[in-house]
mmCIF file of N, CA and C in Angstrom:
data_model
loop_
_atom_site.group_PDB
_atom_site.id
_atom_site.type_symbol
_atom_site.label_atom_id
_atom_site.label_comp_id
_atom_site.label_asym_id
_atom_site.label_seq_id
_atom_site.Cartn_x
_atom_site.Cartn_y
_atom_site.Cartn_z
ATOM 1 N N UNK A 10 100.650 63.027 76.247
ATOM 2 C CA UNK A 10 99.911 64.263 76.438
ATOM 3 C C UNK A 10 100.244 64.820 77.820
ATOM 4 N N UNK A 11 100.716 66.361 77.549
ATOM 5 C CA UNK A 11 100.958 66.663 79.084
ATOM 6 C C UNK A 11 99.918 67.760 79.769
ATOM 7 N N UNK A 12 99.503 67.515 80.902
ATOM 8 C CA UNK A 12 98.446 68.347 81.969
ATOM 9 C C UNK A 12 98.973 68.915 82.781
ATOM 10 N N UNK A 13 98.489 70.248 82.543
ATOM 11 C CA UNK A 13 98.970 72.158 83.368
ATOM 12 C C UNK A 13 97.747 71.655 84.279
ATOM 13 N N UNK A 14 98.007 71.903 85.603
ATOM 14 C CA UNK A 14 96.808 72.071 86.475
ATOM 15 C C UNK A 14 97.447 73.574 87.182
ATOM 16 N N UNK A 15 96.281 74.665 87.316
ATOM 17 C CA UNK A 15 96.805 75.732 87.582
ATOM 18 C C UNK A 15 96.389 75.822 89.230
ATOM 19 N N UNK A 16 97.527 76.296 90.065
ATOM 20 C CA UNK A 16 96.529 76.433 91.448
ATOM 21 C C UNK A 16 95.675 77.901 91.732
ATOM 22 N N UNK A 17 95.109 77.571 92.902
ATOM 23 C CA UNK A 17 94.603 79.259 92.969
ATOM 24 C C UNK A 17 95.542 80.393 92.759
ATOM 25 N N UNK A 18 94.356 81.433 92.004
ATOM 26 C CA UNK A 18 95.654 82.376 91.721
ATOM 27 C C UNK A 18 95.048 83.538 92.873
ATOM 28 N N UNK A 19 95.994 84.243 93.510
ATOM 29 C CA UNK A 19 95.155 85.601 94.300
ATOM 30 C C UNK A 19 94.682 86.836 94.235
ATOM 31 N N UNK A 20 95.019 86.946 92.494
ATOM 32 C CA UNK A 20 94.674 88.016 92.081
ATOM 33 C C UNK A 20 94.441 87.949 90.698
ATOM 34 N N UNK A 21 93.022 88.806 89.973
ATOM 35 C CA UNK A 21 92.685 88.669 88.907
ATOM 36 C C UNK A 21 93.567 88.735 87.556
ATOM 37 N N UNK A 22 93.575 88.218 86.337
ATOM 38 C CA UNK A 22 94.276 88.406 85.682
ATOM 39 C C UNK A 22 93.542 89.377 84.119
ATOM 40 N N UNK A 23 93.951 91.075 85.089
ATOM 41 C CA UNK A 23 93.469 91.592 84.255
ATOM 42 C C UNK A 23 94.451 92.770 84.387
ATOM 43 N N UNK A 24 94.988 93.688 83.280
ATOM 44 C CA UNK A 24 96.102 94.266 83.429
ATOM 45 C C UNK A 24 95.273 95.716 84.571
ATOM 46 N N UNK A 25 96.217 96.506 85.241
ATOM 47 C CA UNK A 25 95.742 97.468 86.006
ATOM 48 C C UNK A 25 95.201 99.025 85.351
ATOM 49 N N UNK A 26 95.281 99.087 83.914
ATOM 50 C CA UNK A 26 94.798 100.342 83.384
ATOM 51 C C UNK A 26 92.992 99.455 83.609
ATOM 52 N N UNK A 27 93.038 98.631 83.232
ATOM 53 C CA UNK A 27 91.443 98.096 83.095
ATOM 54 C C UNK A 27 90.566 98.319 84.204
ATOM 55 N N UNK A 28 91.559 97.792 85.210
ATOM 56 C CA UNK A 28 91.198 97.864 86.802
ATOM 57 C C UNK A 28 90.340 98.722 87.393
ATOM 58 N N UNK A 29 91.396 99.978 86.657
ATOM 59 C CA UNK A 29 91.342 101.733 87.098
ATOM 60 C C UNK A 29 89.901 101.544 86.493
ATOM 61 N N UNK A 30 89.721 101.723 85.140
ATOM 62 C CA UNK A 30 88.661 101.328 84.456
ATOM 63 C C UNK A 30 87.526 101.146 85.149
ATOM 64 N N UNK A 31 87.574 100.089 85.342
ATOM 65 C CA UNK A 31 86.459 99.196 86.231
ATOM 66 C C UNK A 31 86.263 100.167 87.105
ATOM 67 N N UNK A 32 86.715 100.696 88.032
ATOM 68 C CA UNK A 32 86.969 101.275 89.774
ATOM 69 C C UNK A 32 86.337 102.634 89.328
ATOM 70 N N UNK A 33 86.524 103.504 88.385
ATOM 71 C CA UNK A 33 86.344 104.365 88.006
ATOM 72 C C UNK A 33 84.853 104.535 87.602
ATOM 73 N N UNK A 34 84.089 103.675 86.766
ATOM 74 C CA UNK A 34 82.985 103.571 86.492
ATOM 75 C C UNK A 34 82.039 103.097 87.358
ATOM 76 N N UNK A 35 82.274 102.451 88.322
ATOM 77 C CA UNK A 35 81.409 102.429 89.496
ATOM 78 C C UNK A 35 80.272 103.514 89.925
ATOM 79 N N UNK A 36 78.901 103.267 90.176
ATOM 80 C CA UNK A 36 77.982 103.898 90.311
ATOM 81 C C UNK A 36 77.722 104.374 91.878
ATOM 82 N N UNK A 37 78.096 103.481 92.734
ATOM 83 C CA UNK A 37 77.691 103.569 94.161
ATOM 84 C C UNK A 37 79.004 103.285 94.778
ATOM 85 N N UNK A 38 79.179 104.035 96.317
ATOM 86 C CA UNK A 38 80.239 103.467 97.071
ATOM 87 C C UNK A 38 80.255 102.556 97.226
ATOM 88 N N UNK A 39 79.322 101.489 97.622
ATOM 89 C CA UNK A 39 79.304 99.763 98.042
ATOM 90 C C UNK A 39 79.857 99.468 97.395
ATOM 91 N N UNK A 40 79.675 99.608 96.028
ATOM 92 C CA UNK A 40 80.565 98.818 95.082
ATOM 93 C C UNK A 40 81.792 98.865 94.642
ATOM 94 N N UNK A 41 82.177 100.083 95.270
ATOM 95 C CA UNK A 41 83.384 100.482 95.399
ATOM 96 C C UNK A 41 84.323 99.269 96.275
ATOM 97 N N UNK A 42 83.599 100.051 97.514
ATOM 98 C CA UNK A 42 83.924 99.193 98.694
ATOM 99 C C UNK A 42 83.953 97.200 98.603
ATOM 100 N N UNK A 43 82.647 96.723 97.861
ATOM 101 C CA UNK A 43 82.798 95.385 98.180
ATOM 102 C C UNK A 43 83.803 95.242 96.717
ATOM 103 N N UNK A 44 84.478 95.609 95.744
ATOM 104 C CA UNK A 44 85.002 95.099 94.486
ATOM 105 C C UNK A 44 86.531 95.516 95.222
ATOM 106 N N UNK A 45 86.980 96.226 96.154
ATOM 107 C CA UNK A 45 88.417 96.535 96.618
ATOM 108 C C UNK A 45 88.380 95.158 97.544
ATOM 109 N N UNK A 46 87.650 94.704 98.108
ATOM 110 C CA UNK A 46 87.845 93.284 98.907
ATOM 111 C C UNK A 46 87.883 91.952 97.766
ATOM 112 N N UNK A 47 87.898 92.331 96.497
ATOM 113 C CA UNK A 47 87.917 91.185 95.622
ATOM 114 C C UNK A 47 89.415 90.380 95.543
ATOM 115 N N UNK A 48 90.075 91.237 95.635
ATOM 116 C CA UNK A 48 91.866 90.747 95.344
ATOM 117 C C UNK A 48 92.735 92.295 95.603
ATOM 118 N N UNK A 49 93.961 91.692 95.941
ATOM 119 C CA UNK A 49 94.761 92.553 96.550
ATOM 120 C C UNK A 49 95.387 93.605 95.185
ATOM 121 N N UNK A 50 95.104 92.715 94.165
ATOM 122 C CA UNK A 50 95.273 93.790 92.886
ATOM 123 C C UNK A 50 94.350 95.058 92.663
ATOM 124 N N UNK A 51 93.123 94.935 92.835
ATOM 125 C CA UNK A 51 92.373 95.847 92.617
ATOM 126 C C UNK A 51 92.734 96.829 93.925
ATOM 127 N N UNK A 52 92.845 96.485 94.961
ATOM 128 C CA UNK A 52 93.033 97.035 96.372
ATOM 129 C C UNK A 52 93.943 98.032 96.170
ATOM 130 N N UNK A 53 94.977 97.673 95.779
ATOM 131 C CA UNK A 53 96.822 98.102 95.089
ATOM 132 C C UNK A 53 96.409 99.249 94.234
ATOM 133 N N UNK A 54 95.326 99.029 92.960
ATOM 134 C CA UNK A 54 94.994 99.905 92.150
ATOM 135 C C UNK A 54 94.193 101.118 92.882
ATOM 136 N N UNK A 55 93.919 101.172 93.171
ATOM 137 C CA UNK A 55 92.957 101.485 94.127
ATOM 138 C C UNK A 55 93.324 102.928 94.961
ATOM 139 N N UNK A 56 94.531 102.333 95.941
ATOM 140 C CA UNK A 56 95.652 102.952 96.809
ATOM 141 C C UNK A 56 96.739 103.692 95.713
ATOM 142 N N UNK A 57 96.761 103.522 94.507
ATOM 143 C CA UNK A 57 97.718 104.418 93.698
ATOM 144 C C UNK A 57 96.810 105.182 93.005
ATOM 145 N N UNK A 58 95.462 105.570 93.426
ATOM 146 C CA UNK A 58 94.424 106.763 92.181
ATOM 147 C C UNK A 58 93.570 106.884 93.398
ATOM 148 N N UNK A 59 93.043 107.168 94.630
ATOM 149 C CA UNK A 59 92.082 107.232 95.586
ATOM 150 C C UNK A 59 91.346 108.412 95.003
ATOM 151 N N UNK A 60 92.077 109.548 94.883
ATOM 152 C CA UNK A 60 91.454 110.423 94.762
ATOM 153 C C UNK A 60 90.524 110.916 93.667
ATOM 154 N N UNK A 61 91.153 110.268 91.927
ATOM 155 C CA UNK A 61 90.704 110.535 91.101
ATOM 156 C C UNK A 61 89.607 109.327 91.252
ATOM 157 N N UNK A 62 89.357 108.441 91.720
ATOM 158 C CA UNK A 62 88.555 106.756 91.373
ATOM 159 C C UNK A 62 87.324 107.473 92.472
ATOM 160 N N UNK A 63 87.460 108.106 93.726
ATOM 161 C CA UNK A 63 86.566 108.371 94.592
ATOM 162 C C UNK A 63 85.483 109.746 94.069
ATOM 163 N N UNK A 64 86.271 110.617 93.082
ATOM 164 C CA UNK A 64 86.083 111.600 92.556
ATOM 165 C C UNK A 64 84.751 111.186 91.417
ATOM 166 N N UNK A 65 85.458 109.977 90.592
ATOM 167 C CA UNK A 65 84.336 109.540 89.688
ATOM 168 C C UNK A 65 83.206 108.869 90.107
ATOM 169 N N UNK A 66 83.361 108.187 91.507
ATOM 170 C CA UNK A 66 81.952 107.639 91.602
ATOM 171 C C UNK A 66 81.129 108.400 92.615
ATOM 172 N N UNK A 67 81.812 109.406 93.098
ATOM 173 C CA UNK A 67 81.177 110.755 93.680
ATOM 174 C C UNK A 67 79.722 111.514 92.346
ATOM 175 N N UNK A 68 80.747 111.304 91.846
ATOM 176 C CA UNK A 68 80.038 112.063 90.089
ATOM 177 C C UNK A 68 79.244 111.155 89.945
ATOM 178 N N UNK A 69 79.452 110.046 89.568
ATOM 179 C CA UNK A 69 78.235 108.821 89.405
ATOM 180 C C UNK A 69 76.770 109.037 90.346
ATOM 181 N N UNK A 70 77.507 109.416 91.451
ATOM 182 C CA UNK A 70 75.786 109.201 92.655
ATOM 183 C C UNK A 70 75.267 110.276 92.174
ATOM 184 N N UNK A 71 76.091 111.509 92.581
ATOM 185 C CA UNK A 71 75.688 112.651 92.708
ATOM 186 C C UNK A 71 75.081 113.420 91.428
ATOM 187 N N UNK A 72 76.123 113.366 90.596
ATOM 188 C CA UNK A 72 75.631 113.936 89.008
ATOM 189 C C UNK A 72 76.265 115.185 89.218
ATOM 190 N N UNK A 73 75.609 115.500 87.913
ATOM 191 C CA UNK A 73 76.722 117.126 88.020
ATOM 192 C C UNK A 73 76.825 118.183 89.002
ATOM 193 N N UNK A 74 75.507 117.787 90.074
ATOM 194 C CA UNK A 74 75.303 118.729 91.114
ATOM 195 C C UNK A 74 76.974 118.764 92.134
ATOM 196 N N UNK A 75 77.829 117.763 91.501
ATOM 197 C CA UNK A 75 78.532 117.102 92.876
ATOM 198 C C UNK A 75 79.637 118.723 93.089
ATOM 199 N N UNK A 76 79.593 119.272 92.434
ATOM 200 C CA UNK A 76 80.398 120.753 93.018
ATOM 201 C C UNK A 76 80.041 121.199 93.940
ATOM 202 N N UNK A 77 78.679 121.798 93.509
ATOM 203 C CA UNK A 77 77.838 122.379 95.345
ATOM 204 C C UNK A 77 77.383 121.835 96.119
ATOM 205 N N UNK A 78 77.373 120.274 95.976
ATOM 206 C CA UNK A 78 77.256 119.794 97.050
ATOM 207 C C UNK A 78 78.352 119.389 98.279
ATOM 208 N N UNK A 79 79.935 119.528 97.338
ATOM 209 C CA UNK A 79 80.797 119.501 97.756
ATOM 210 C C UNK A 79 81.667 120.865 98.740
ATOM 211 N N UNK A 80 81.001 121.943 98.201
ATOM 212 C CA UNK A 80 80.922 123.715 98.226
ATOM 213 C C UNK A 80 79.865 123.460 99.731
ATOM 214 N N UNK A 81 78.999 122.755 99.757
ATOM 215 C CA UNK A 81 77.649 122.495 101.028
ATOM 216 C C UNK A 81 78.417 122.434 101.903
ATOM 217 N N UNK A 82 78.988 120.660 101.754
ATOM 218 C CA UNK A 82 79.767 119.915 102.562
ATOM 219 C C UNK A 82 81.304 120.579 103.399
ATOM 220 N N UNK A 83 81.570 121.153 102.498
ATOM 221 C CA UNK A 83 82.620 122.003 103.226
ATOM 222 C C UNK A 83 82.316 123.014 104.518
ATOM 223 N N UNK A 84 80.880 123.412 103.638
ATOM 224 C CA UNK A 84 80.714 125.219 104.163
ATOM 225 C C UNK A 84 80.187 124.456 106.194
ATOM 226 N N UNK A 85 79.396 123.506 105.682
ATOM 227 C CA UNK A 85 78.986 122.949 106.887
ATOM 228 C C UNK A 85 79.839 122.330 107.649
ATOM 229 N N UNK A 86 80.891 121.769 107.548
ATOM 230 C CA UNK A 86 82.074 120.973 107.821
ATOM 231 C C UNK A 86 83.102 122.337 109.123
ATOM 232 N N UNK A 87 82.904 123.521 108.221
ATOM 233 C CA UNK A 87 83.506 124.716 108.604
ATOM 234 C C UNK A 87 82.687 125.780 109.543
ATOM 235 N N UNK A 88 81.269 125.223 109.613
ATOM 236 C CA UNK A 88 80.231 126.490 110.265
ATOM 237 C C UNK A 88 79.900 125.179 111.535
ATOM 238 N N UNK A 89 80.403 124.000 112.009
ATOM 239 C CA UNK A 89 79.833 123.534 112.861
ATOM 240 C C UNK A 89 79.384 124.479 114.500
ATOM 241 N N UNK A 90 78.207 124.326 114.762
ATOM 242 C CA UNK A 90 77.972 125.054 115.992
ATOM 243 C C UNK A 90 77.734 123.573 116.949
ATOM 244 N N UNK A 91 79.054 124.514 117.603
ATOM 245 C CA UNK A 91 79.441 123.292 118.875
ATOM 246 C C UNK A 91 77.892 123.342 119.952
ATOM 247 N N UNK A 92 77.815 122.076 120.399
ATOM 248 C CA UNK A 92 76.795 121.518 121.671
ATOM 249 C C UNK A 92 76.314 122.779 122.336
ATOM 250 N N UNK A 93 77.100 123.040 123.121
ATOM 251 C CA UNK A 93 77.048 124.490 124.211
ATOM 252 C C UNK A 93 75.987 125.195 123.187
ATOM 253 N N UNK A 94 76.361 125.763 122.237
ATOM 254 C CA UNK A 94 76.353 127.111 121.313
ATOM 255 C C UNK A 94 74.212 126.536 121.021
ATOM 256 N N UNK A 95 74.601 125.404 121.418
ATOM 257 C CA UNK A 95 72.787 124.837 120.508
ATOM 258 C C UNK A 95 71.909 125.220 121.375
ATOM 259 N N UNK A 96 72.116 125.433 123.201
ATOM 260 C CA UNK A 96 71.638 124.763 124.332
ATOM 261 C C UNK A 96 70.936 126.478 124.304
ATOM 262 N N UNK A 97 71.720 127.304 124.017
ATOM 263 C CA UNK A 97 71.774 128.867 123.814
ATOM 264 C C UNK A 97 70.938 129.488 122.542
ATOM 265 N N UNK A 98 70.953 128.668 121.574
ATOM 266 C CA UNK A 98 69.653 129.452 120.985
ATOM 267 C C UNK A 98 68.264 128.988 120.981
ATOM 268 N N UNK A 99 68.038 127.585 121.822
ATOM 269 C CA UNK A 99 67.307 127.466 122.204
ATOM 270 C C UNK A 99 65.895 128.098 123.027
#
């Protein structure tokens, strides 16, 4: 009788459409964040979709509001009133 002993492996053995999957359905950033520190595979997956995977769990927190809040985030991002400018309408 012959015995496979397997050693550690460093990355999950799950193909990378699933991954996306997984990464995609995420509800909260944390979990975003602590499941990309799981293995360098998911990490990898991760770094080849940022935008669409960050997009969906944006949608997850936020809900459908996430347009105008994104439309907010900009407008405020773009209207900052510098220090000086505060001291003055004071």
């Amino acid at each position: 009788m012959r015995r496979y002993t397997y050693g550690a492996r460093s990355s999950l053995l799950m193909a990378d459409d699933l991954v996306d999957c997984v990464l995609r359905f995420l509800t909260d950033f944390d979990s975003l964040s602590s499941l990309m520190l799981v293995s360098k595979q998911v990490y990898d997956v991760y770094n080849r979709h940022p935008v669409s995977i960050v997009r969906s769990v944006a949608y997850s927190e936020v809900g459908p509001a996430l347009p105008q809040a994104l439309r907010l985030a900009r407008h405020k991002k773009d209207h900052v009133i510098p220090a000086a400018g505060l001291k003055r309408l004071k």
